[in-house]
Amino acid sequence: MRWNPCRVQVMAAVALLIACAAATAAARPGLTESRIELARPIDLVVRTRDGGSLQGTLVAWSDESIWLSPTAAVGGSAPVEAERILHWSELDGSQAFEIRRRLINPRDGLAWAELGVCMLRSGEVNLAERAFGVAAVQTDERLAAACEEALRLVRSGGDPGTSLEALREARREQALDGRAPVDGAAASAPVPWPVLTQAQLAMETERLKRDAQEKLARVLLTIDPLETDHFLLYTDLPADEARRWSRRLDRMYAKLLEILAMPRDARLFNGKCVIFVFADRGRFVEFESAAFGFAARRVAGVCHQRGPDVFVSFYRMEDETRFISVLVHETVHAFMYRYRTPVNLPTWANEGLADYVAAHVNPKSREQEDHWLQARRFVESGGDVCEIMRQDYSDGTWFTKDSYPVSHMLVHYMLRDRPEAFRKWIDDVKSGAHGGDWRASLEDCFGVDPQRLADGFRRAMLTEQSWRR
């Protein structure tokens, strides 16, 4: 299933849905919803659509809302003084997506489709496409058809949620019959990415070329790709420089295959990974807005995951060493998304591994030494490594000034001391072992819980007198 809706029609239609959602939120005091209590409440700073922020504890959620309870305010955020209900559409779109993505079972296609509908109702077409793309990976053809119907409905001004009614009813009947968990979480393991034949890889690559050109046309550009074994590189940089970056990307791919003990000829991408690199920052920001609906004013690069496809785009920073690091870092995210299943590593490991590979591919960079020094100062000053391991994209806690250096060095420590255990741990997490609990997988693969891992890391950092690979 390929998502290519008419954005003008969709965005015009969702404006009405946002207004309806706001009216529903305003009338909420007497509303009864299917409230799902969290076994582990989450402290977070909620960013609202109007630019404000609220500090509270997420204690429950539903298809319509989240419930925040009071907690101490930090960082200038307004505290929640009494339990407050916020409609999903009242939240900043990207944070709403991340929060809900972390709350659902990643193996449940219907939950991903519900997330897509939630994003459509909030006007976040780009994020809806992402959720529907993951749902489309599931094996139920009815689910793919329902996602298509949701987009058709929102284009025509209807409620996209009605497209899922038949699937919801089937889920309820299964629960009553004892054939599915009441919470709707699928009991099976995450669905692995399919292994494509050479003919299928070639077909998908040609489709991606057409898709990339269509995206470039939105900013009136036509660029021929520089094609490698695993990447399609589109850039307005000089040809010699473009070839240099393509070689870096291939080295990054080879390094990740080595880390994960995969065959040298392994093909992970759905065809190939599409890379856009622009000479001008303004053109990069314009392209991101037109092609992906993403506001890129504060970033240097970004990885987009669209169903089975991955797109990565950047601008060419003046600091070449920094540019290489960002280029490799974001492309590692694309690689790891396509490794085995769409299940994500915990935030600290996801970012730490990306920095680790970027450092190895870019030996001239001082980032690894700088990260070692900052992480050492962090542990010397009594910093809580477990606190960084608890940080998450979804709850607004990622990142602080020490998050990247400590995560980088923690992954370095795990890979240096027990590379086989690290590989097994990644495989466990990506396969959904232990119900998707990375902490339980850590105990199974390393024989330690997060606290003992943090303690060992602290001792190692304090023993080292200087950076060593």
Short mmCIF file of C-alpha atoms in Angstrom, two decimals:
data_model
loop_
_atom_site.label_atom_id
_atom_site.label_comp_id
_atom_site.label_asym_id
_atom_site.label_seq_id
_atom_site.Cartn_x
_atom_site.Cartn_y
_atom_site.Cartn_z
CA MET A 1 0.00 0.00 0.00
CA ARG A 2 1.49 3.36 -1.04
CA TRP A 3 0.32 6.64 0.47
CA ASN A 4 0.03 9.47 -2.03
CA PRO A 5 -3.11 11.46 -1.08
CA CYS A 6 -4.00 14.87 -2.44
CA ARG A 7 -2.74 17.04 0.41
CA VAL A 8 -4.74 20.11 -0.56
CA GLN A 9 -8.00 18.18 -0.29
CA VAL A 10 -6.96 16.47 2.91
CA MET A 11 -5.78 19.60 4.69
CA ALA A 12 -8.95 21.47 3.77
CA ALA A 13 -11.06 18.63 5.15
CA VAL A 14 -9.15 18.17 8.38
CA ALA A 15 -9.63 21.83 9.30
CA LEU A 16 -13.28 20.97 9.94
CA LEU A 17 -12.28 17.92 12.00
CA ILE A 18 -9.96 20.01 14.17
CA ALA A 19 -12.74 22.47 14.86
CA CYS A 20 -15.06 19.62 15.83
CA ALA A 21 -12.38 18.11 18.07
CA ALA A 22 -11.86 21.45 19.81
CA ALA A 23 -15.59 21.74 20.44
CA THR A 24 -15.63 18.23 21.84
CA ALA A 25 -12.72 19.05 24.14
CA ALA A 26 -14.49 22.16 25.40
CA ALA A 27 -17.56 20.11 26.27
CA ARG A 28 -15.56 17.40 27.98
CA PRO A 29 -16.62 17.74 31.69
CA GLY A 30 -19.65 15.50 31.24
CA LEU A 31 -18.07 13.12 28.77
CA THR A 32 -17.56 9.45 29.61
CA GLU A 33 -14.74 7.75 27.69
CA SER A 34 -13.14 4.31 27.62
CA ARG A 35 -10.27 5.19 29.94
CA ILE A 36 -7.17 2.98 29.96
CA GLU A 37 -5.16 3.29 33.17
CA LEU A 38 -1.37 3.19 32.90
CA ALA A 39 0.35 0.60 35.06
CA ARG A 40 3.38 2.91 35.07
CA PRO A 41 2.34 6.60 35.06
CA ILE A 42 4.68 8.82 33.06
CA ASP A 43 5.98 12.22 34.15
CA LEU A 44 6.13 14.49 31.14
CA VAL A 45 6.01 18.01 29.81
CA VAL A 46 3.15 18.28 27.34
CA ARG A 47 3.54 20.75 24.49
CA THR A 48 0.20 22.17 23.43
CA ARG A 49 -0.76 23.20 19.92
CA ASP A 50 -0.98 26.86 20.95
CA GLY A 51 2.71 26.90 21.93
CA GLY A 52 2.26 26.43 25.69
CA SER A 53 3.44 23.60 27.91
CA LEU A 54 2.10 21.72 30.92
CA GLN A 55 3.99 19.65 33.49
CA GLY A 56 2.07 16.64 34.77
CA THR A 57 1.87 12.88 35.14
CA LEU A 58 0.17 10.89 32.40
CA VAL A 59 -2.06 8.43 34.28
CA ALA A 60 -4.56 7.28 31.64
CA TRP A 61 -5.52 7.63 28.00
CA SER A 62 -8.28 6.82 25.54
CA ASP A 63 -8.92 7.09 21.83
CA GLU A 64 -9.99 10.70 22.43
CA SER A 65 -7.88 12.05 25.28
CA ILE A 66 -5.11 11.82 27.84
CA TRP A 67 -5.43 12.37 31.60
CA LEU A 68 -2.78 14.42 33.44
CA SER A 69 -2.45 14.44 37.22
CA PRO A 70 -0.57 17.08 39.25
CA THR A 71 3.20 16.90 39.60
CA ALA A 72 5.93 19.39 40.45
CA ALA A 73 6.57 21.86 37.64
CA VAL A 74 10.01 22.22 36.10
CA GLY A 75 11.64 24.32 33.42
CA GLY A 76 9.06 27.09 33.49
CA SER A 77 6.17 24.82 32.51
CA ALA A 78 2.79 25.48 34.07
CA PRO A 79 1.88 22.82 36.65
CA VAL A 80 -1.34 20.83 36.44
CA GLU A 81 -3.21 21.79 39.64
CA ALA A 82 -5.93 19.14 39.35
CA GLU A 83 -6.44 16.15 37.09
CA ARG A 84 -6.90 17.50 33.60
CA ILE A 85 -8.19 15.93 30.41
CA LEU A 86 -6.58 16.98 27.13
CA HIS A 87 -7.91 15.98 23.74
CA TRP A 88 -5.23 14.55 21.45
CA SER A 89 -5.88 17.43 19.03
CA GLU A 90 -4.90 19.94 21.74
CA LEU A 91 -1.35 18.53 21.85
CA ASP A 92 1.53 19.43 19.58
CA GLY A 93 1.11 17.00 16.69
CA SER A 94 4.54 15.38 16.72
CA GLN A 95 4.46 14.85 20.49
CA ALA A 96 0.92 13.46 20.34
CA PHE A 97 2.15 10.94 17.77
CA GLU A 98 5.16 9.91 19.86
CA ILE A 99 3.17 9.61 23.10
CA ARG A 100 0.48 7.46 21.54
CA ARG A 101 2.98 5.39 19.58
CA ARG A 102 4.65 4.44 22.87
CA LEU A 103 1.34 3.58 24.51
CA ILE A 104 0.11 1.14 21.88
CA ASN A 105 1.30 -2.39 21.24
CA PRO A 106 3.70 -2.08 18.26
CA ARG A 107 2.48 -5.46 17.01
CA ASP A 108 -1.15 -4.38 16.75
CA GLY A 109 -2.03 -3.16 13.26
CA LEU A 110 -5.44 -1.86 14.31
CA ALA A 111 -3.82 0.26 17.02
CA TRP A 112 -1.56 1.82 14.36
CA ALA A 113 -4.59 2.50 12.18
CA GLU A 114 -6.34 4.15 15.15
CA LEU A 115 -3.24 6.29 15.62
CA GLY A 116 -3.45 7.32 11.97
CA VAL A 117 -7.09 8.33 12.38
CA CYS A 118 -6.19 10.30 15.51
CA MET A 119 -3.56 12.19 13.52
CA LEU A 120 -6.00 12.91 10.68
CA ARG A 121 -8.47 14.35 13.18
CA SER A 122 -5.67 16.60 14.44
CA GLY A 123 -4.71 17.77 10.95
CA GLU A 124 -1.42 15.85 10.93
CA VAL A 125 -1.62 14.23 7.50
CA ASN A 126 2.09 13.46 7.35
CA LEU A 127 2.00 11.60 10.67
CA ALA A 128 -1.21 9.82 9.69
CA GLU A 129 0.52 8.48 6.58
CA ARG A 130 3.36 7.21 8.74
CA ALA A 131 1.00 5.34 11.07
CA PHE A 132 -1.05 3.93 8.19
CA GLY A 133 2.17 2.80 6.53
CA VAL A 134 3.09 0.69 9.57
CA ALA A 135 -0.46 -0.69 9.70
CA ALA A 136 -0.11 -1.65 6.04
CA VAL A 137 2.82 -3.93 6.87
CA GLN A 138 0.38 -6.18 8.75
CA THR A 139 -1.03 -9.18 6.94
CA ASP A 140 -4.73 -8.25 7.22
CA GLU A 141 -5.86 -6.86 3.84
CA ARG A 142 -8.99 -5.44 5.48
CA LEU A 143 -6.77 -3.19 7.57
CA ALA A 144 -5.02 -1.76 4.51
CA ALA A 145 -8.38 -1.11 2.85
CA ALA A 146 -9.68 0.62 5.99
CA CYS A 147 -6.67 2.95 6.03
CA GLU A 148 -7.29 3.86 2.39
CA GLU A 149 -10.94 4.51 3.25
CA ALA A 150 -9.95 6.79 6.15
CA LEU A 151 -8.00 9.00 3.75
CA ARG A 152 -10.87 9.01 1.27
CA LEU A 153 -13.31 10.00 4.00
CA VAL A 154 -11.21 12.89 5.27
CA ARG A 155 -10.79 14.20 1.71
CA SER A 156 -14.57 14.27 1.33
CA GLY A 157 -15.16 15.92 4.71
CA GLY A 158 -16.27 12.76 6.52
CA ASP A 159 -15.08 11.22 9.78
CA PRO A 160 -12.11 8.93 9.03
CA GLY A 161 -12.81 6.94 12.18
CA THR A 162 -15.86 5.28 10.64
CA SER A 163 -13.56 3.34 8.31
CA LEU A 164 -12.41 1.22 11.26
CA GLU A 165 -15.82 0.38 12.75
CA ALA A 166 -16.05 -3.12 11.25
CA LEU A 167 -12.56 -4.00 12.47
CA ARG A 168 -13.31 -2.61 15.94
CA GLU A 169 -16.47 -4.70 16.14
CA ALA A 170 -14.59 -7.83 15.05
CA ARG A 171 -12.00 -7.13 17.75
CA ARG A 172 -14.73 -6.74 20.39
CA GLU A 173 -16.32 -10.04 19.36
CA GLN A 174 -12.97 -11.81 19.56
CA ALA A 175 -12.44 -10.44 23.05
CA LEU A 176 -15.85 -11.65 24.19
CA ASP A 177 -15.15 -15.09 22.74
CA GLY A 178 -11.78 -15.23 24.47
CA ARG A 179 -9.95 -15.28 21.14
CA ALA A 180 -8.03 -12.02 21.67
CA PRO A 181 -6.85 -9.95 24.63
CA VAL A 182 -9.45 -7.46 25.84
CA ASP A 183 -7.05 -4.57 25.27
CA GLY A 184 -6.74 -5.54 21.63
CA ALA A 185 -3.02 -6.25 21.77
CA ALA A 186 -2.04 -8.93 19.31
CA ALA A 187 -0.38 -11.88 21.00
CA SER A 188 1.84 -12.72 18.04
CA ALA A 189 5.37 -11.45 17.51
CA PRO A 190 6.00 -8.29 15.45
CA VAL A 191 5.67 -8.90 11.72
CA PRO A 192 9.17 -9.02 10.18
CA TRP A 193 9.92 -7.00 7.07
CA PRO A 194 9.53 -9.30 4.05
CA VAL A 195 12.65 -10.50 2.24
CA LEU A 196 12.40 -9.31 -1.37
CA THR A 197 13.61 -11.09 -4.48
CA GLN A 198 16.02 -9.34 -6.84
CA ALA A 199 13.11 -8.60 -9.18
CA GLN A 200 11.08 -7.11 -6.33
CA LEU A 201 14.04 -5.02 -5.15
CA ALA A 202 14.46 -3.63 -8.66
CA MET A 203 10.75 -2.86 -8.93
CA GLU A 204 10.69 -1.09 -5.55
CA THR A 205 13.80 0.90 -6.46
CA GLU A 206 12.16 2.17 -9.64
CA ARG A 207 9.04 3.13 -7.69
CA LEU A 208 11.17 5.03 -5.18
CA LYS A 209 12.90 6.90 -8.00
CA ARG A 210 9.52 8.07 -9.27
CA ASP A 211 8.45 8.98 -5.75
CA ALA A 212 11.65 10.96 -5.14
CA GLN A 213 11.26 12.92 -8.37
CA GLU A 214 7.65 13.72 -7.49
CA LYS A 215 8.81 15.08 -4.12
CA LEU A 216 11.55 17.17 -5.73
CA ALA A 217 9.07 18.55 -8.25
CA ARG A 218 7.16 20.14 -5.36
CA VAL A 219 10.06 22.60 -5.03
CA LEU A 220 10.59 22.77 -8.81
CA LEU A 221 13.69 20.58 -8.82
CA THR A 222 14.78 17.75 -11.11
CA ILE A 223 17.86 15.84 -9.93
CA ASP A 224 19.27 12.60 -11.29
CA PRO A 225 20.17 10.17 -8.49
CA LEU A 226 23.62 8.88 -7.69
CA GLU A 227 22.86 5.20 -7.16
CA THR A 228 24.87 2.83 -4.96
CA ASP A 229 24.15 -0.73 -3.88
CA HIS A 230 21.89 0.45 -1.07
CA PHE A 231 21.17 4.16 -1.58
CA LEU A 232 19.63 6.64 -4.00
CA LEU A 233 21.39 9.96 -3.39
CA TYR A 234 19.72 13.12 -4.73
CA THR A 235 21.82 16.25 -4.29
CA ASP A 236 22.52 19.62 -5.85
CA LEU A 237 26.14 19.44 -4.65
CA PRO A 238 29.02 19.02 -7.16
CA ALA A 239 29.35 15.51 -8.58
CA ASP A 240 32.74 14.78 -6.98
CA GLU A 241 31.45 15.72 -3.54
CA ALA A 242 28.29 13.67 -4.06
CA ARG A 243 30.37 10.58 -4.85
CA ARG A 244 32.38 11.17 -1.67
CA TRP A 245 29.23 11.18 0.47
CA SER A 246 27.90 8.09 -1.25
CA ARG A 247 31.06 6.20 -0.26
CA ARG A 248 30.55 7.29 3.36
CA LEU A 249 27.03 5.91 3.28
CA ASP A 250 28.22 2.56 1.95
CA ARG A 251 30.84 2.38 4.73
CA MET A 252 28.15 3.11 7.30
CA TYR A 253 26.03 0.29 5.91
CA ALA A 254 28.97 -2.13 6.05
CA LYS A 255 29.77 -1.10 9.64
CA LEU A 256 26.22 -1.81 10.79
CA LEU A 257 26.26 -5.20 9.09
CA GLU A 258 29.46 -5.93 11.01
CA ILE A 259 28.00 -4.79 14.35
CA LEU A 260 24.90 -6.94 13.85
CA ALA A 261 26.89 -9.92 12.49
CA MET A 262 24.91 -9.94 9.26
CA PRO A 263 26.07 -11.25 5.87
CA ARG A 264 27.99 -8.69 3.82
CA ASP A 265 25.44 -8.96 1.01
CA ALA A 266 22.38 -8.44 3.25
CA ARG A 267 19.74 -6.15 1.72
CA LEU A 268 17.69 -4.39 4.39
CA PHE A 269 15.97 -1.57 2.54
CA ASN A 270 12.71 -1.84 0.63
CA GLY A 271 14.53 -1.34 -2.65
CA LYS A 272 16.95 1.36 -1.52
CA CYS A 273 17.15 4.16 1.03
CA VAL A 274 16.48 7.59 -0.50
CA ILE A 275 18.86 10.38 0.59
CA PHE A 276 18.37 14.07 -0.20
CA VAL A 277 21.25 16.50 0.43
CA PHE A 278 20.84 20.21 -0.36
CA ALA A 279 23.58 22.80 -0.62
CA ASP A 280 21.36 25.50 0.87
CA ARG A 281 19.61 25.35 4.24
CA GLY A 282 16.66 27.36 2.95
CA ARG A 283 16.07 24.86 0.15
CA PHE A 284 16.25 22.00 2.67
CA VAL A 285 13.59 23.64 4.88
CA GLU A 286 11.40 24.38 1.85
CA PHE A 287 11.72 20.80 0.60
CA GLU A 288 10.91 19.25 3.97
CA SER A 289 7.75 21.33 4.21
CA ALA A 290 6.61 20.60 0.66
CA ALA A 291 7.57 16.92 0.48
CA PHE A 292 6.93 15.71 4.03
CA GLY A 293 4.95 18.43 5.78
CA PHE A 294 7.77 18.74 8.32
CA ALA A 295 8.95 22.03 9.83
CA ALA A 296 12.74 21.61 9.64
CA ARG A 297 13.81 25.05 10.81
CA ARG A 298 15.54 23.69 13.94
CA VAL A 299 17.19 20.55 12.55
CA ALA A 300 20.10 19.79 10.25
CA GLY A 301 18.80 16.42 9.06
CA VAL A 302 15.82 14.15 9.47
CA CYS A 303 14.84 10.52 8.82
CA HIS A 304 11.30 9.85 7.58
CA GLN A 305 9.82 6.35 7.93
CA ARG A 306 6.88 5.73 5.60
CA GLY A 307 5.55 2.21 5.85
CA PRO A 308 8.35 0.04 4.42
CA ASP A 309 10.16 3.04 2.87
CA VAL A 310 12.77 5.35 4.40
CA PHE A 311 13.76 8.85 3.27
CA VAL A 312 16.56 10.90 4.82
CA SER A 313 17.29 14.56 4.03
CA PHE A 314 19.91 17.13 5.08
CA TYR A 315 21.54 20.35 4.13
CA ARG A 316 25.30 20.71 3.61
CA MET A 317 26.64 22.42 6.72
CA GLU A 318 29.87 24.41 6.48
CA ASP A 319 31.44 22.25 9.19
CA GLU A 320 32.20 19.15 7.13
CA THR A 321 32.95 16.93 10.11
CA ARG A 322 29.65 17.85 11.72
CA PHE A 323 27.82 17.27 8.44
CA ILE A 324 29.26 13.77 8.08
CA SER A 325 28.18 12.94 11.63
CA VAL A 326 24.62 14.11 11.00
CA LEU A 327 24.48 12.35 7.63
CA VAL A 328 25.53 9.02 9.12
CA HIS A 329 23.56 9.46 12.37
CA GLU A 330 20.22 9.95 10.63
CA THR A 331 20.89 7.19 8.10
CA VAL A 332 21.60 4.76 10.96
CA HIS A 333 18.04 5.47 12.13
CA ALA A 334 16.82 4.47 8.66
CA PHE A 335 18.88 1.25 8.79
CA MET A 336 17.66 0.28 12.26
CA TYR A 337 14.03 0.92 11.30
CA ARG A 338 14.46 -1.64 8.52
CA TYR A 339 16.38 -4.14 10.67
CA ARG A 340 14.17 -7.20 11.28
CA THR A 341 10.92 -5.39 12.29
CA PRO A 342 9.63 -1.79 12.67
CA VAL A 343 9.96 -2.06 16.49
CA ASN A 344 12.17 0.72 17.89
CA LEU A 345 15.01 0.43 20.37
CA PRO A 346 14.66 2.49 23.56
CA THR A 347 15.50 6.12 22.88
CA TRP A 348 18.94 6.11 24.55
CA ALA A 349 20.05 3.04 22.58
CA ASN A 350 18.59 4.33 19.32
CA GLU A 351 20.53 7.59 19.61
CA GLY A 352 23.63 6.09 21.20
CA LEU A 353 24.05 3.51 18.45
CA ALA A 354 23.65 6.19 15.77
CA ASP A 355 26.39 8.28 17.38
CA TYR A 356 28.61 5.20 17.80
CA VAL A 357 28.44 4.32 14.10
CA ALA A 358 28.86 7.96 13.03
CA ALA A 359 32.08 8.14 15.06
CA HIS A 360 33.50 5.01 13.44
CA VAL A 361 32.65 6.12 9.92
CA ASN A 362 34.05 9.60 10.55
CA PRO A 363 37.42 9.03 12.32
CA LYS A 364 38.46 12.69 11.95
CA SER A 365 35.62 13.80 14.18
CA ARG A 366 36.40 14.73 17.78
CA GLU A 367 32.83 13.96 18.79
CA GLN A 368 33.67 10.63 20.41
CA GLU A 369 36.43 12.16 22.56
CA ASP A 370 34.17 15.09 23.43
CA HIS A 371 31.35 12.71 24.33
CA TRP A 372 33.69 10.62 26.48
CA LEU A 373 34.85 13.70 28.37
CA GLN A 374 31.31 14.96 28.94
CA ALA A 375 30.08 11.51 30.02
CA ARG A 376 33.02 11.19 32.41
CA ARG A 377 32.20 14.55 33.99
CA PHE A 378 28.58 13.46 34.24
CA VAL A 379 29.37 10.33 36.27
CA GLU A 380 32.04 12.11 38.33
CA SER A 381 29.45 14.68 39.40
CA GLY A 382 27.01 11.94 40.48
CA GLY A 383 24.77 12.11 37.41
CA ASP A 384 22.04 9.47 37.21
CA VAL A 385 22.69 7.23 34.19
CA CYS A 386 19.38 5.43 34.75
CA GLU A 387 17.56 8.74 34.43
CA ILE A 388 18.97 9.14 30.92
CA MET A 389 17.96 5.55 30.15
CA ARG A 390 14.40 6.47 31.18
CA GLN A 391 14.25 9.48 28.86
CA ASP A 392 11.92 9.07 25.93
CA TYR A 393 10.95 10.90 22.75
CA SER A 394 7.27 10.51 23.57
CA ASP A 395 7.10 12.15 27.00
CA GLY A 396 9.29 15.15 26.21
CA THR A 397 12.11 14.05 28.54
CA TRP A 398 14.59 13.39 25.70
CA PHE A 399 16.98 15.14 25.63
CA THR A 400 19.15 17.03 28.14
CA LYS A 401 22.68 18.33 27.55
CA ASP A 402 24.16 15.01 28.72
CA SER A 403 21.76 12.63 26.95
CA TYR A 404 23.67 12.13 23.70
CA PRO A 405 27.18 11.85 25.21
CA VAL A 406 26.11 9.41 27.94
CA SER A 407 24.02 7.29 25.55
CA HIS A 408 26.88 7.18 23.03
CA MET A 409 29.38 6.07 25.66
CA LEU A 410 26.94 3.57 27.18
CA VAL A 411 26.47 1.87 23.80
CA HIS A 412 30.25 1.99 23.29
CA TYR A 413 30.74 0.32 26.69
CA MET A 414 28.22 -2.43 25.90
CA LEU A 415 29.64 -3.13 22.44
CA ARG A 416 33.28 -3.05 23.57
CA ASP A 417 32.81 -5.41 26.50
CA ARG A 418 30.09 -7.78 25.26
CA PRO A 419 29.37 -7.35 21.55
CA GLU A 420 27.56 -10.68 21.20
CA ALA A 421 25.24 -9.88 24.09
CA PHE A 422 24.54 -6.46 22.57
CA ARG A 423 23.57 -8.02 19.24
CA LYS A 424 21.31 -10.53 20.97
CA TRP A 425 19.72 -7.74 22.99
CA ILE A 426 18.92 -5.73 19.85
CA ASP A 427 17.45 -8.84 18.24
CA ASP A 428 15.35 -9.51 21.34
CA VAL A 429 13.98 -5.97 21.42
CA LYS A 430 13.25 -5.91 17.69
CA SER A 431 11.48 -9.27 17.89
CA GLY A 432 9.22 -8.13 20.74
CA ALA A 433 10.60 -10.62 23.27
CA HIS A 434 9.32 -10.31 26.84
CA GLY A 435 6.27 -8.44 25.63
CA GLY A 436 8.45 -5.69 24.18
CA ASP A 437 10.09 -4.83 27.53
CA TRP A 438 13.70 -3.88 26.72
CA ARG A 439 14.60 -4.09 30.42
CA ALA A 440 13.60 -7.75 30.60
CA SER A 441 15.57 -8.41 27.41
CA LEU A 442 18.56 -6.68 29.02
CA GLU A 443 18.43 -9.07 31.98
CA ASP A 444 18.08 -12.03 29.65
CA CYS A 445 20.98 -11.05 27.36
CA PHE A 446 23.37 -9.27 29.74
CA GLY A 447 22.30 -10.72 33.09
CA VAL A 448 21.81 -7.23 34.55
CA ASP A 449 18.98 -4.79 35.10
CA PRO A 450 19.33 -1.11 34.07
CA GLN A 451 20.71 -0.11 37.48
CA ARG A 452 23.47 -2.73 37.42
CA LEU A 453 24.31 -1.80 33.83
CA ALA A 454 24.55 1.85 34.90
CA ASP A 455 26.75 0.91 37.87
CA GLY A 456 29.14 -1.06 35.65
CA PHE A 457 29.28 1.79 33.15
CA ARG A 458 30.02 4.27 35.93
CA ARG A 459 32.90 2.14 37.26
CA ALA A 460 34.36 1.75 33.78
CA MET A 461 34.19 5.48 33.08
CA LEU A 462 35.87 6.36 36.37
CA THR A 463 38.63 3.81 35.76
CA GLU A 464 39.53 5.18 32.32
CA GLN A 465 41.99 8.06 32.32
CA SER A 466 41.46 8.97 28.68
CA TRP A 467 39.31 8.04 25.70
CA ARG A 468 39.94 4.64 24.16
CA ARG A 469 38.10 2.83 21.41
#
